[in-house]
Amino acid sequence: MSDGAASTTDDLALIERLRTGDDAAYEEMIRLHGGRMLAVARRFLRVEEDARDAVQEAFVSAFKSIDRFQGQARLSTWLHRIVVNACLMRLRTRRRKPEQSIEDLLPGYLEDGHLERPASPWRPETADPAERSELRKLVLESIQQLPEGYRNVLMLRDIEDLDTEETAEQMGISPGAVKTRLHRARQALRELLEPHLREAVA
Amino acid sequence: MNCREFVEFLMEYLDGGLNDAERSVFEGHIDACPQCVNYLDSYRETVRLGQTVCESEDQVPDSVPDDLVRAILAARNA
């Protein structure tokens, strides 16, 4: 998704047309990149209207700052960052529920430091497309059960492929806090998936 | 090292963030504790599943609904 590579010649040609005010170039950019941006916004916001609004905001903001696009990144990567930012802004302004605790979702330990519930081996992933699609659905639903501050870090790092520094910047927290939250979010997600994925005992 | 400490340092281990001495203690626990081997494997699988969860839609990106394209173009000119 974000490979950090420099702009392609196609990117630069499109940007040049945008800078000269070529109307068709704007529509071309929306049609080329909007689908993927909408998919990102749907993952974060889960309400279709909000996702569309975030994509619209992202494009308007991208058009305004097109002169600042330097070409060190792919256009798709640059737009991806902008739509992620628009989604996080939108989440921040939504009426805040008190942050749910993640503690209940973390593994428990006995006094001697052993896991309270022993971890089981998981079954290998199936090749069956229908089952794989079910599994993806389960993973996404389980991610949605994580408290928001943890869910967002996990989505930015593991799904949207931002690095620790970029995630820290987008979330307004320290890189250390990103690492702590990511590790806890992954542990909690593992706990949520375990009952579904552990190997059946023969 | 006990299992609680193992889980605590797991991400740093996978990220290559432990020094030689820490890694050797960590790997000593892997050799001694089958539970933590299961935990390590399923943690890795959790990360992998998260990373691949959107693969199918990335291969075939959704198209942009026409009314959204029009709304964005209108917002640009507003």
XYZ file of C-alpha atoms in Angstrom:
280
model
C 0.000 0.000 0.000
C 2.654 2.528 1.020
C 5.938 1.457 -0.410
C 7.765 4.724 0.180
C 8.908 4.810 -3.470
C 9.220 8.064 -5.363
C 6.525 9.352 -7.693
C 6.084 7.645 -11.020
C 6.144 9.572 -14.280
C 2.354 9.071 -14.446
C 2.034 10.719 -11.023
C 4.173 13.666 -12.084
C 2.285 14.117 -15.346
C -1.037 14.146 -13.508
C 0.273 16.627 -10.909
C 1.530 18.894 -13.673
C -1.947 18.920 -15.257
C -3.532 19.685 -11.847
C -1.144 22.608 -11.398
C -2.135 24.071 -14.730
C -5.797 23.877 -13.676
C -6.822 21.103 -16.105
C -10.340 20.206 -14.871
C -10.267 16.716 -16.356
C -7.158 15.956 -14.313
C -9.077 16.459 -11.055
C -11.702 13.929 -12.036
C -9.004 11.541 -13.210
C -7.246 11.743 -9.864
C -10.490 11.050 -7.975
C -11.326 8.067 -10.186
C -7.789 6.682 -9.984
C -7.319 6.934 -6.224
C -10.747 7.485 -4.688
C -11.739 3.808 -4.493
C -8.814 2.839 -2.351
C -9.249 5.945 -0.197
C -12.915 5.121 0.317
C -11.955 1.603 1.425
C -9.557 3.104 4.006
C -12.222 5.515 5.262
C -14.799 2.721 5.543
C -12.393 0.699 7.687
C -11.867 3.584 10.088
C -15.309 5.152 10.232
C -17.685 2.267 9.438
C -20.505 4.691 8.604
C -20.825 5.136 4.849
C -21.781 8.800 5.003
C -18.831 9.633 7.269
C -16.475 7.649 5.046
C -17.599 9.594 1.960
C -17.284 12.898 3.813
C -13.752 12.003 4.901
C -12.762 11.132 1.325
C -14.246 14.405 0.092
C -12.357 16.371 2.764
C -9.180 14.516 1.888
C -9.432 15.365 -1.813
C -10.291 19.006 -1.171
C -7.312 19.246 1.163
C -5.070 17.468 -1.368
C -6.163 19.801 -4.192
C -5.386 22.813 -1.993
C -1.926 21.587 -1.119
C -1.016 20.108 -4.486
C 1.754 22.696 -4.839
C 3.385 21.248 -1.750
C 3.512 17.764 -3.258
C 7.230 17.342 -3.802
C 7.375 14.048 -5.614
C 9.472 12.144 -3.069
C 6.518 9.852 -2.420
C 4.059 8.085 -4.680
C 0.898 10.099 -5.180
C -1.073 7.131 -3.798
C 1.028 7.150 -0.595
C 0.587 10.895 -0.172
C -3.201 10.629 -0.624
C -3.312 7.655 1.732
C -1.737 9.755 4.518
C -4.192 12.558 3.857
C -7.286 10.346 4.034
C -6.001 8.594 7.189
C -5.574 12.041 8.741
C -9.098 13.068 7.691
C -10.501 9.881 9.274
C -8.665 10.402 12.567
C -9.824 14.037 12.725
C -13.369 12.871 12.194
C -13.063 10.217 14.911
C -11.731 12.881 17.294
C -14.718 15.123 16.766
C -17.265 12.337 17.183
C -18.936 12.419 20.576
C -16.452 10.679 22.818
C -17.481 7.695 24.841
C -15.292 7.054 27.860
C -12.379 4.922 26.655
C -13.067 1.299 27.435
C -10.259 -0.488 29.287
C -8.122 -2.953 27.380
C -7.140 -4.847 30.548
C -10.047 -7.293 30.269
C -8.819 -8.318 26.838
C -5.203 -8.942 27.865
C -3.957 -12.390 28.915
C -4.185 -13.158 32.635
C -1.333 -14.661 34.674
C -1.064 -16.886 37.711
C 0.998 -15.706 40.678
C 4.071 -17.570 39.429
C 3.855 -15.719 36.084
C 2.394 -18.601 34.026
C -0.440 -17.850 31.626
C -3.811 -18.286 33.323
C -5.257 -19.861 30.190
C -2.613 -21.892 28.385
C -2.125 -20.802 24.764
C -3.190 -23.442 22.226
C -1.709 -24.151 18.822
C -3.760 -22.560 16.010
C -4.905 -24.410 12.951
C -3.172 -23.450 9.705
C -5.039 -21.094 7.407
C -7.265 -22.846 4.915
C -6.930 -22.421 1.140
C -10.715 -22.387 0.708
C -11.701 -18.900 -0.546
C -15.049 -18.874 1.291
C -13.403 -19.780 4.594
C -10.639 -17.251 4.033
C -13.194 -14.559 3.438
C -15.029 -15.584 6.654
C -11.739 -15.396 8.533
C -11.003 -11.897 7.221
C -14.467 -10.843 8.351
C -13.833 -12.299 11.803
C -10.495 -10.473 12.081
C -12.034 -7.145 11.074
C -14.937 -7.595 13.507
C -12.520 -8.483 16.289
C -10.418 -5.382 15.539
C -13.603 -3.320 15.888
C -14.014 -4.659 19.432
C -10.734 -3.093 20.572
C -10.896 0.197 22.487
C -10.550 3.058 20.004
C -7.089 4.313 21.018
C -5.700 0.798 20.587
C -7.719 -0.036 17.493
C -6.466 3.071 15.690
C -2.821 2.299 16.465
C -3.205 -1.305 15.306
C -4.949 -0.201 12.114
C -2.343 2.446 11.318
C 0.615 0.129 11.950
C -0.578 -3.294 10.815
C -3.239 -2.517 8.203
C -2.414 0.922 6.809
C 1.311 0.194 7.075
C 2.426 3.469 8.656
C 5.682 3.302 10.658
C 5.942 4.067 14.374
C 6.938 7.720 13.854
C 4.144 8.425 11.350
C 1.602 6.720 13.613
C 2.798 8.779 16.595
C 2.418 11.963 14.550
C -1.064 11.073 13.279
C -2.261 10.060 16.759
C -0.553 12.898 18.642
C 1.179 10.487 21.041
C 4.825 9.509 21.619
C 6.525 6.726 19.622
C 6.920 4.821 22.912
C 3.169 4.992 23.498
C 2.580 3.743 19.936
C 4.716 0.666 20.647
C 3.010 -0.063 23.971
C -0.468 0.338 22.493
C 0.376 -1.737 19.423
C 1.682 -4.635 21.522
C -1.379 -4.532 23.798
C -3.762 -4.266 20.855
C -2.153 -7.303 19.209
C -2.355 -9.285 22.459
C -6.022 -8.363 22.838
C -6.747 -9.267 19.208
C -4.975 -12.602 19.725
C -7.230 -13.303 22.737
C -10.337 -12.472 20.696
C -9.262 -14.737 17.819
C -8.026 -17.652 19.929
C -11.407 -19.358 20.590
C -12.093 -19.362 16.828
C -8.659 -20.411 15.607
C -7.275 -22.924 18.080
C -6.827 -26.397 16.745
C -9.666 -28.759 17.619
C -8.544 -31.289 20.236
C -8.664 -34.749 18.718
C 12.203 -15.359 32.725
C 8.561 -16.335 33.260
C 5.668 -16.312 30.783
C 4.476 -12.842 31.808
C 7.920 -11.379 31.061
C 8.079 -13.401 27.854
C 4.837 -11.872 26.594
C 5.966 -8.419 27.694
C 9.130 -8.543 25.562
C 7.613 -10.449 22.650
C 7.146 -7.529 20.277
C 10.642 -6.205 20.872
C 11.998 -9.677 20.203
C 10.110 -9.919 16.908
C 11.228 -6.405 15.944
C 14.861 -7.350 16.606
C 15.017 -4.842 19.481
C 16.597 -7.106 22.126
C 20.345 -7.152 22.696
C 22.296 -10.435 22.530
C 22.027 -11.203 26.252
C 18.285 -10.444 26.366
C 17.676 -12.479 23.236
C 19.494 -15.435 24.658
C 17.363 -15.367 27.863
C 14.254 -14.980 25.703
C 15.170 -17.897 23.460
C 16.024 -19.999 26.521
C 12.406 -19.572 27.603
C 11.203 -20.627 24.129
C 13.183 -23.879 24.489
C 11.697 -24.543 27.923
C 8.044 -23.512 27.560
C 5.761 -25.042 24.891
C 2.902 -22.729 26.011
C 4.932 -19.698 25.092
C 5.859 -21.243 21.742
C 2.115 -21.484 21.066
C 1.694 -17.902 22.247
C 4.530 -16.674 20.021
C 3.153 -18.505 16.969
C -0.396 -17.271 17.481
C 0.818 -13.688 18.130
C 2.731 -13.813 14.836
C -0.347 -15.210 13.103
C -2.485 -12.424 14.619
C -0.129 -9.800 13.161
C -0.097 -11.554 9.791
C -3.902 -11.809 9.699
C -4.173 -8.101 10.508
C -1.710 -7.237 7.760
C -3.454 -9.356 5.135
C -7.036 -8.592 6.115
C -7.506 -6.067 3.326
C -5.526 -7.844 0.626
C -8.498 -8.819 -1.499
C -9.902 -5.310 -1.665
C -6.471 -3.873 -2.471
C -6.194 -6.139 -5.484
C -9.559 -4.980 -6.771
C -10.052 -1.479 -5.385
C -13.619 -0.290 -5.072
C -14.669 2.171 -7.695
C -15.746 5.622 -6.583
C -19.508 6.171 -6.786
C -20.327 8.794 -9.451
C -22.253 10.982 -7.020
C -19.200 11.134 -4.759
C -16.993 12.146 -7.693
C -19.464 14.943 -8.495
C -19.641 16.010 -4.830
C -15.847 16.230 -4.595
C -15.588 18.228 -7.825
C -18.344 20.557 -6.590
C -16.606 20.981 -3.201
C -13.391 21.847 -5.016
C -15.083 24.643 -6.901
C -17.060 25.882 -3.887
